[in-house]
Amino acid sequence: MLTDKMAKALNDQINAELSSAYLYQAMAAYFEHLGLRGFAKWFDNQVLEEMIHARKLYDFIHERSGRVVLEGIEAPQHEWESPLAAFEAALKHERYITSRINDLARVADEEGDRATQIFLQWFISEQVEEESSVGEIVDQLRFIKESPHGLFMLDRELGQRKFTTPSVEGE
Ligand code: OFO
């Protein structure tokens, strides 16, 4: 059984994950509009991952006999100065999500909720991957300085990304 404080914090995280999905869908649409379909596909896959993050929280709350309460989601930004600016915004967002997961782990600790602490381990590892994959693309974009040839090559590379269901360890 979750404490009220823990249930509220996990519910807030469902909102944060769905907000991530909404932001990344806006980024996918931005790249689609620029004609950079590989970048758009990369973000489309990211949206699916975020939906899975939200779903894991949703299922966990129910498993622990908690109540899921969905809140509103704010409209995301829809325009960026450049592909690099969009990816820098994505990296900033992932760092924000990491700090939220760390706060959640702190609440689980304060509440003496061992099951939630273990459950959150998956998210802690996932955030390491999330920051690293976005950070790598930020570095590549800085390196190519957004030259049309470099963007074209990177677009092709990112278009190869296949959606894979994140590992379900820790469930
Ligand atoms: Fe991108 O990790 Fe969830 O929000």
Coordinates of N, CA and C and ligand atoms in Angstrom, one line a residue:
M1 N 0.9 -1.2 0.0 CA 0.0 0.0 0.0 C 0.9 1.3 0.0
L2 N 0.6 2.2 -0.9 CA 1.3 3.4 -1.0 C 0.8 4.4 0.1
T3 N 1.7 5.2 0.6 CA 1.3 6.3 1.4 C 0.7 7.4 0.5
D4 N -0.1 8.3 1.0 CA -0.7 9.3 0.2 C 0.4 10.2 -0.5
K5 N 1.4 10.5 0.3 CA 2.5 11.3 -0.2 C 3.2 10.6 -1.4
M6 N 3.4 9.3 -1.2 CA 4.1 8.5 -2.3 C 3.2 8.4 -3.5
A7 N 1.9 8.2 -3.3 CA 1.0 8.0 -4.4 C 0.9 9.3 -5.2
K8 N 0.9 10.5 -4.5 CA 0.8 11.8 -5.2 C 2.1 12.0 -6.0
A9 N 3.2 11.7 -5.4 CA 4.5 11.9 -6.1 C 4.6 11.0 -7.4
L10 N 4.1 9.8 -7.3 CA 4.1 8.9 -8.5 C 3.1 9.3 -9.5
N11 N 2.0 9.8 -9.1 CA 1.0 10.4 -10.0 C 1.6 11.6 -10.7
D12 N 2.3 12.4 -10.0 CA 2.9 13.6 -10.6 C 3.9 13.2 -11.7
Q13 N 4.5 12.1 -11.4 CA 5.5 11.6 -12.4 C 4.9 11.1 -13.7
I14 N 3.7 10.5 -13.5 CA 2.9 10.1 -14.7 C 2.7 11.3 -15.6
N15 N 2.3 12.4 -14.9 CA 2.1 13.6 -15.7 C 3.4 14.1 -16.4
A16 N 4.5 14.0 -15.6 CA 5.8 14.5 -16.2 C 6.2 13.6 -17.4
E17 N 5.9 12.3 -17.3 CA 6.3 11.4 -18.5 C 5.4 11.7 -19.7
L18 N 4.1 11.9 -19.4 CA 3.2 12.2 -20.6 C 3.5 13.6 -21.1
S19 N 4.0 14.5 -20.3 CA 4.4 15.8 -20.8 C 5.7 15.7 -21.6
S20 N 6.6 14.7 -21.2 CA 7.8 14.5 -22.1 C 7.3 14.0 -23.4
A21 N 6.4 13.0 -23.4 CA 5.9 12.5 -24.7 C 5.3 13.6 -25.6
Y22 N 4.6 14.5 -25.0 CA 3.9 15.6 -25.7 C 5.0 16.6 -26.3
L23 N 6.0 16.8 -25.4 CA 7.1 17.7 -25.9 C 7.8 17.1 -27.1
Y24 N 8.1 15.8 -27.0 CA 8.9 15.1 -28.0 C 8.0 15.0 -29.3
Q25 N 6.7 14.9 -29.1 CA 5.9 14.8 -30.3 C 5.9 16.2 -31.0
A26 N 6.0 17.2 -30.3 CA 6.1 18.6 -30.8 C 7.5 18.7 -31.6
M27 N 8.5 18.1 -31.0 CA 9.8 18.2 -31.6 C 9.8 17.3 -32.9
A28 N 9.1 16.2 -32.9 CA 9.0 15.3 -34.1 C 8.3 16.2 -35.2
A29 N 7.3 16.9 -34.8 CA 6.5 17.7 -35.8 C 7.4 18.8 -36.4
Y30 N 8.2 19.4 -35.5 CA 9.1 20.5 -35.9 C 10.1 19.9 -37.0
F31 N 10.7 18.7 -36.7 CA 11.6 18.2 -37.7 C 10.9 17.7 -39.0
E32 N 9.7 17.2 -38.8 CA 9.0 16.7 -40.0 C 8.7 18.0 -40.9
H33 N 8.4 19.1 -40.3 CA 8.2 20.3 -41.0 C 9.4 20.8 -41.7
L34 N 10.6 20.5 -41.1 CA 11.9 20.9 -41.8 C 12.3 20.0 -42.9
G35 N 11.6 18.8 -43.0 CA 11.9 17.8 -44.0 C 13.0 16.9 -43.5
L36 N 13.3 17.0 -42.2 CA 14.3 16.1 -41.6 C 13.6 14.9 -41.0
R37 N 13.3 13.9 -41.9 CA 12.4 12.8 -41.4 C 13.1 11.8 -40.5
G38 N 14.4 11.7 -40.6 CA 15.2 10.8 -39.7 C 15.1 11.4 -38.2
F39 N 15.3 12.7 -38.1 CA 15.2 13.3 -36.8 C 13.8 13.1 -36.3
A40 N 12.8 13.3 -37.2 CA 11.4 13.2 -36.7 C 11.1 11.8 -36.2
K41 N 11.7 10.8 -36.9 CA 11.4 9.4 -36.5 C 12.1 9.1 -35.2
W42 N 13.3 9.7 -35.0 CA 14.0 9.5 -33.7 C 13.1 10.0 -32.6
F43 N 12.5 11.2 -32.8 CA 11.6 11.7 -31.7 C 10.3 10.9 -31.6
D44 N 9.8 10.4 -32.7 CA 8.6 9.6 -32.7 C 8.8 8.4 -31.8
N45 N 10.0 7.8 -31.9 CA 10.3 6.6 -31.1 C 10.5 7.0 -29.6
Q46 N 11.0 8.2 -29.4 CA 11.2 8.7 -28.1 C 9.8 8.9 -27.4
V47 N 8.8 9.3 -28.2 CA 7.4 9.5 -27.7 C 7.0 8.1 -27.1
L48 N 7.2 7.1 -27.9 CA 6.7 5.8 -27.5 C 7.4 5.3 -26.2
E49 N 8.7 5.7 -26.1 CA 9.4 5.3 -24.9 C 8.8 6.0 -23.7
E50 N 8.5 7.3 -23.9 CA 7.9 8.1 -22.7 C 6.5 7.5 -22.3
M51 N 5.8 7.1 -23.3 CA 4.5 6.5 -23.0 C 4.6 5.2 -22.1
I52 N 5.7 4.5 -22.5 CA 6.0 3.3 -21.7 C 6.4 3.7 -20.2
H53 N 7.2 4.7 -20.1 CA 7.6 5.2 -18.8 C 6.3 5.5 -18.0
A54 N 5.4 6.2 -18.6 CA 4.1 6.6 -17.9 C 3.4 5.4 -17.5
R55 N 3.3 4.4 -18.5 CA 2.6 3.2 -18.2 C 3.1 2.4 -17.1
K56 N 4.4 2.3 -17.0 CA 5.1 1.6 -15.9 C 4.6 2.2 -14.5
L57 N 4.6 3.5 -14.5 CA 4.1 4.1 -13.2 C 2.7 3.8 -12.9
Y58 N 1.9 3.9 -14.0 CA 0.4 3.6 -13.9 C 0.2 2.2 -13.4
D59 N 0.9 1.3 -13.9 CA 0.7 -0.1 -13.5 C 1.2 -0.3 -12.1
F60 N 2.3 0.3 -11.7 CA 2.9 0.1 -10.4 C 1.9 0.7 -9.3
I61 N 1.3 1.9 -9.6 CA 0.4 2.5 -8.6 C -0.8 1.5 -8.4
H62 N -1.3 0.9 -9.5 CA -2.4 0.0 -9.3 C -2.0 -1.3 -8.5
E63 N -0.8 -1.8 -8.9 CA -0.3 -3.0 -8.2 C -0.2 -2.8 -6.7
R64 N 0.1 -1.5 -6.3 CA 0.2 -1.2 -4.9 C -1.1 -0.7 -4.3
S65 N -2.2 -0.9 -5.0 CA -3.5 -0.5 -4.6 C -3.7 1.0 -4.4
G66 N -3.0 1.7 -5.2 CA -3.1 3.2 -5.2 C -4.1 3.6 -6.3
R67 N -4.4 4.9 -6.3 CA -5.4 5.5 -7.2 C -4.6 6.3 -8.2
V68 N -4.9 6.1 -9.5 CA -4.2 6.9 -10.5 C -5.2 8.1 -10.8
V69 N -4.6 9.3 -10.7 CA -5.4 10.5 -11.0 C -4.7 11.3 -12.1
L70 N -5.2 11.4 -13.2 CA -4.6 12.1 -14.3 C -4.9 13.6 -14.3
E71 N -3.8 14.4 -14.5 CA -4.0 15.9 -14.5 C -3.8 16.4 -15.9
G72 N -4.0 17.7 -16.1 CA -3.9 18.3 -17.4 C -2.4 18.4 -17.8
I73 N -2.2 18.4 -19.2 CA -0.8 18.5 -19.7 C -0.7 19.9 -20.5
E74 N 0.3 20.6 -20.1 CA 0.5 21.9 -20.8 C 0.9 21.8 -22.2
A75 N 0.5 22.8 -23.0 CA 0.9 22.8 -24.4 C 2.5 22.9 -24.5
P76 N 3.1 22.1 -25.3 CA 4.6 22.2 -25.4 C 5.0 23.4 -26.3
Q77 N 6.3 23.7 -26.2 CA 6.9 24.6 -27.2 C 6.8 23.9 -28.6
H78 N 6.7 24.7 -29.7 CA 6.5 24.0 -31.0 C 7.6 24.5 -32.0
E79 N 8.4 25.5 -31.6 CA 9.3 26.0 -32.5 C 10.7 26.2 -31.9
W80 N 11.8 25.9 -32.6 CA 13.1 26.0 -32.0 C 13.9 26.8 -33.1
E81 N 15.0 27.4 -32.6 CA 15.8 28.2 -33.5 C 16.5 27.3 -34.5
S82 N 16.9 26.1 -34.2 CA 17.7 25.2 -35.0 C 17.5 23.8 -34.5
P83 N 18.0 22.8 -35.3 CA 18.0 21.4 -34.8 C 18.8 21.3 -33.5
L84 N 19.9 22.0 -33.5 CA 20.8 22.0 -32.3 C 20.0 22.5 -31.1
A85 N 19.3 23.6 -31.2 CA 18.5 24.2 -30.1 C 17.4 23.2 -29.6
A86 N 16.8 22.5 -30.6 CA 15.8 21.5 -30.2 C 16.4 20.4 -29.3
F87 N 17.6 19.9 -29.8 CA 18.2 18.8 -29.0 C 18.8 19.3 -27.7
E88 N 19.2 20.5 -27.7 CA 19.7 21.1 -26.4 C 18.5 21.2 -25.4
A89 N 17.3 21.5 -26.0 CA 16.1 21.6 -25.1 C 15.8 20.2 -24.6
A90 N 15.9 19.2 -25.5 CA 15.6 17.8 -25.1 C 16.5 17.4 -24.0
L91 N 17.8 17.7 -24.1 CA 18.8 17.3 -23.1 C 18.5 18.0 -21.8
K92 N 18.1 19.3 -21.8 CA 17.8 20.0 -20.6 C 16.6 19.4 -20.0
H93 N 15.6 19.0 -20.8 CA 14.4 18.3 -20.3 C 14.7 17.0 -19.6
E94 N 15.6 16.2 -20.2 CA 16.0 14.9 -19.6 C 16.7 15.1 -18.3
R95 N 17.5 16.2 -18.2 CA 18.2 16.4 -16.9 C 17.2 16.8 -15.8
Y96 N 16.1 17.5 -16.3 CA 15.0 17.9 -15.4 C 14.3 16.6 -14.9
I97 N 14.1 15.7 -15.8 CA 13.4 14.4 -15.5 C 14.3 13.6 -14.5
T98 N 15.6 13.6 -14.7 CA 16.5 12.9 -13.8 C 16.3 13.5 -12.4
S99 N 16.3 14.8 -12.3 CA 16.2 15.4 -11.0 C 14.9 15.0 -10.3
R100 N 13.8 14.9 -11.1 CA 12.5 14.5 -10.6 C 12.6 13.1 -10.1
I101 N 13.2 12.2 -10.8 CA 13.3 10.8 -10.4 C 14.1 10.7 -9.1
N102 N 15.2 11.5 -9.0 CA 16.0 11.5 -7.8 C 15.1 12.0 -6.6
D103 N 14.3 13.0 -6.9 CA 13.4 13.5 -5.8 C 12.4 12.4 -5.4
L104 N 11.9 11.7 -6.4 CA 10.9 10.6 -6.1 C 11.6 9.5 -5.2
A105 N 12.9 9.2 -5.5 CA 13.6 8.2 -4.7 C 13.8 8.7 -3.3
R106 N 14.0 10.0 -3.2 CA 14.1 10.6 -1.8 C 12.8 10.5 -1.0
V107 N 11.7 10.7 -1.7 CA 10.4 10.5 -1.1 C 10.2 9.1 -0.6
A108 N 10.5 8.1 -1.5 CA 10.4 6.7 -1.2 C 11.2 6.4 0.1
D109 N 12.4 7.0 0.1 CA 13.3 6.8 1.2 C 12.7 7.3 2.5
E110 N 12.2 8.6 2.4 CA 11.6 9.2 3.6 C 10.3 8.4 4.1
E111 N 9.6 7.9 3.1 CA 8.4 7.1 3.5 C 8.7 5.7 3.9
G112 N 10.0 5.3 3.8 CA 10.3 3.9 4.2 C 9.7 2.9 3.3
D113 N 9.5 3.3 2.0 CA 8.8 2.5 1.0 C 9.9 1.7 0.2
R114 N 10.3 0.6 0.6 CA 11.3 -0.2 0.0 C 10.9 -0.7 -1.4
A115 N 9.6 -1.1 -1.6 CA 9.2 -1.6 -2.9 C 9.3 -0.4 -4.0
T116 N 8.9 0.8 -3.6 CA 9.0 1.9 -4.5 C 10.5 2.2 -4.8
Q117 N 11.3 2.1 -3.8 CA 12.8 2.4 -4.0 C 13.3 1.4 -5.1
I118 N 12.9 0.1 -4.9 CA 13.4 -0.9 -5.9 C 12.8 -0.6 -7.3
F119 N 11.5 -0.3 -7.3 CA 10.9 0.0 -8.6 C 11.6 1.2 -9.3
L120 N 12.0 2.2 -8.5 CA 12.6 3.4 -9.1 C 14.0 3.1 -9.7
Q121 N 14.6 2.0 -9.3 CA 16.0 1.7 -9.8 C 16.0 1.7 -11.3
W122 N 14.9 1.1 -11.9 CA 14.8 1.0 -13.3 C 14.8 2.4 -14.0
F123 N 14.1 3.3 -13.4 CA 14.0 4.7 -13.9 C 15.4 5.4 -13.7
I124 N 16.1 5.1 -12.6 CA 17.4 5.8 -12.4 C 18.4 5.3 -13.5
S125 N 18.4 4.0 -13.8 CA 19.3 3.6 -14.9 C 18.8 4.1 -16.3
E126 N 17.5 4.1 -16.5 CA 16.9 4.6 -17.7 C 17.4 6.0 -18.0
Q127 N 17.4 6.9 -16.9 CA 17.8 8.3 -17.1 C 19.2 8.4 -17.5
V128 N 20.1 7.5 -17.1 CA 21.5 7.6 -17.5 C 21.5 7.4 -19.0
E129 N 20.7 6.4 -19.5 CA 20.7 6.1 -21.0 C 20.1 7.3 -21.7
E130 N 19.0 7.8 -21.2 CA 18.3 8.9 -21.9 C 19.2 10.1 -22.0
E131 N 19.9 10.5 -21.0 CA 20.7 11.7 -21.0 C 21.9 11.4 -22.0
S132 N 22.4 10.2 -22.0 CA 23.5 9.9 -22.8 C 23.2 9.9 -24.3
S133 N 22.0 9.3 -24.6 CA 21.7 9.2 -26.1 C 21.4 10.6 -26.6
V134 N 20.7 11.5 -25.9 CA 20.4 12.8 -26.4 C 21.7 13.6 -26.4
G135 N 22.5 13.5 -25.3 CA 23.8 14.2 -25.3 C 24.7 13.9 -26.4
E136 N 24.7 12.7 -26.9 CA 25.5 12.3 -28.0 C 25.1 13.0 -29.3
I137 N 23.8 13.1 -29.5 CA 23.3 13.8 -30.7 C 23.6 15.3 -30.6
V138 N 23.5 15.9 -29.4 CA 23.9 17.3 -29.2 C 25.4 17.5 -29.6
D139 N 26.2 16.6 -29.1 CA 27.7 16.7 -29.5 C 27.9 16.6 -31.0
Q140 N 27.1 15.7 -31.6 CA 27.3 15.5 -33.1 C 26.8 16.8 -33.8
L141 N 25.7 17.4 -33.4 CA 25.2 18.6 -34.0 C 26.2 19.8 -33.8
R142 N 26.8 19.8 -32.7 CA 27.8 20.9 -32.4 C 29.0 20.7 -33.3
F143 N 29.4 19.4 -33.5 CA 30.5 19.1 -34.3 C 30.3 19.5 -35.8
I144 N 29.1 19.1 -36.3 CA 28.9 19.4 -37.7 C 28.5 20.8 -38.0
K145 N 28.3 21.6 -36.9 CA 27.9 23.0 -37.0 C 26.7 23.2 -38.0
E146 N 25.9 22.2 -38.0 CA 24.6 22.2 -38.8 C 24.9 22.5 -40.3
S147 N 26.0 22.0 -40.8 CA 26.3 22.1 -42.2 C 25.2 21.2 -42.9
P148 N 24.7 21.6 -44.1 CA 23.6 20.8 -44.7 C 24.1 19.4 -45.0
H149 N 25.3 19.2 -45.4 CA 25.8 17.8 -45.6 C 25.8 17.0 -44.3
G150 N 26.3 17.6 -43.2 CA 26.3 16.9 -41.9 C 24.9 16.6 -41.4
L151 N 24.0 17.6 -41.6 CA 22.6 17.3 -41.2 C 22.0 16.2 -42.0
F152 N 22.3 16.2 -43.2 CA 21.7 15.1 -44.1 C 22.2 13.7 -43.6
M153 N 23.5 13.7 -43.4 CA 24.1 12.4 -42.9 C 23.5 12.0 -41.6
L154 N 23.4 12.9 -40.7 CA 22.9 12.6 -39.3 C 21.5 12.2 -39.4
D155 N 20.7 12.9 -40.3 CA 19.3 12.6 -40.5 C 19.1 11.1 -40.9
R156 N 20.0 10.7 -41.8 CA 19.9 9.3 -42.3 C 20.2 8.3 -41.2
E157 N 21.3 8.7 -40.4 CA 21.7 7.8 -39.3 C 20.5 7.7 -38.3
L158 N 19.9 8.8 -37.9 CA 18.9 8.8 -36.9 C 17.6 8.1 -37.4
G159 N 17.4 8.1 -38.7 CA 16.3 7.5 -39.3 C 16.3 5.9 -39.1
Q160 N 17.5 5.4 -38.8 CA 17.7 4.0 -38.7 C 17.2 3.5 -37.3
R161 N 17.0 4.4 -36.4 CA 16.7 4.0 -35.0 C 15.4 3.2 -35.1
K162 N 15.5 2.0 -34.5 CA 14.3 1.2 -34.4 C 13.7 1.3 -33.0
F163 N 12.4 1.2 -32.9 CA 11.9 1.3 -31.6 C 12.0 -0.1 -30.9
T164 N 12.6 -0.1 -29.7 CA 12.7 -1.3 -29.0 C 12.0 -1.1 -27.6
T165 N 11.2 -2.0 -27.2 CA 10.6 -1.9 -25.9 C 11.6 -1.9 -24.8
P166 N 11.6 -0.8 -24.0 CA 12.7 -0.8 -22.9 C 12.6 -2.1 -22.1
S167 N 13.8 -2.5 -21.6 CA 13.9 -3.6 -20.7 C 12.9 -3.6 -19.6
V168 N 12.3 -4.7 -19.3 CA 11.2 -4.7 -18.2 C 11.8 -5.1 -16.9
E169 N 13.1 -5.2 -16.8 CA 13.7 -5.5 -15.5 C 13.2 -4.6 -14.4
G170 N 13.0 -5.1 -13.3 CA 12.6 -4.2 -12.2 C 11.1 -4.2 -12.1
E171 N 10.4 -4.8 -13.0 CA 8.9 -4.8 -12.9 C 8.5 -5.8 -11.9
Ligands
OFO1 FE1 12.9 10.7 -21.3 O1 12.7 9.8 -19.8 FE2 10.9 9.6 -19.3 O2 10.5 11.4 -19.2

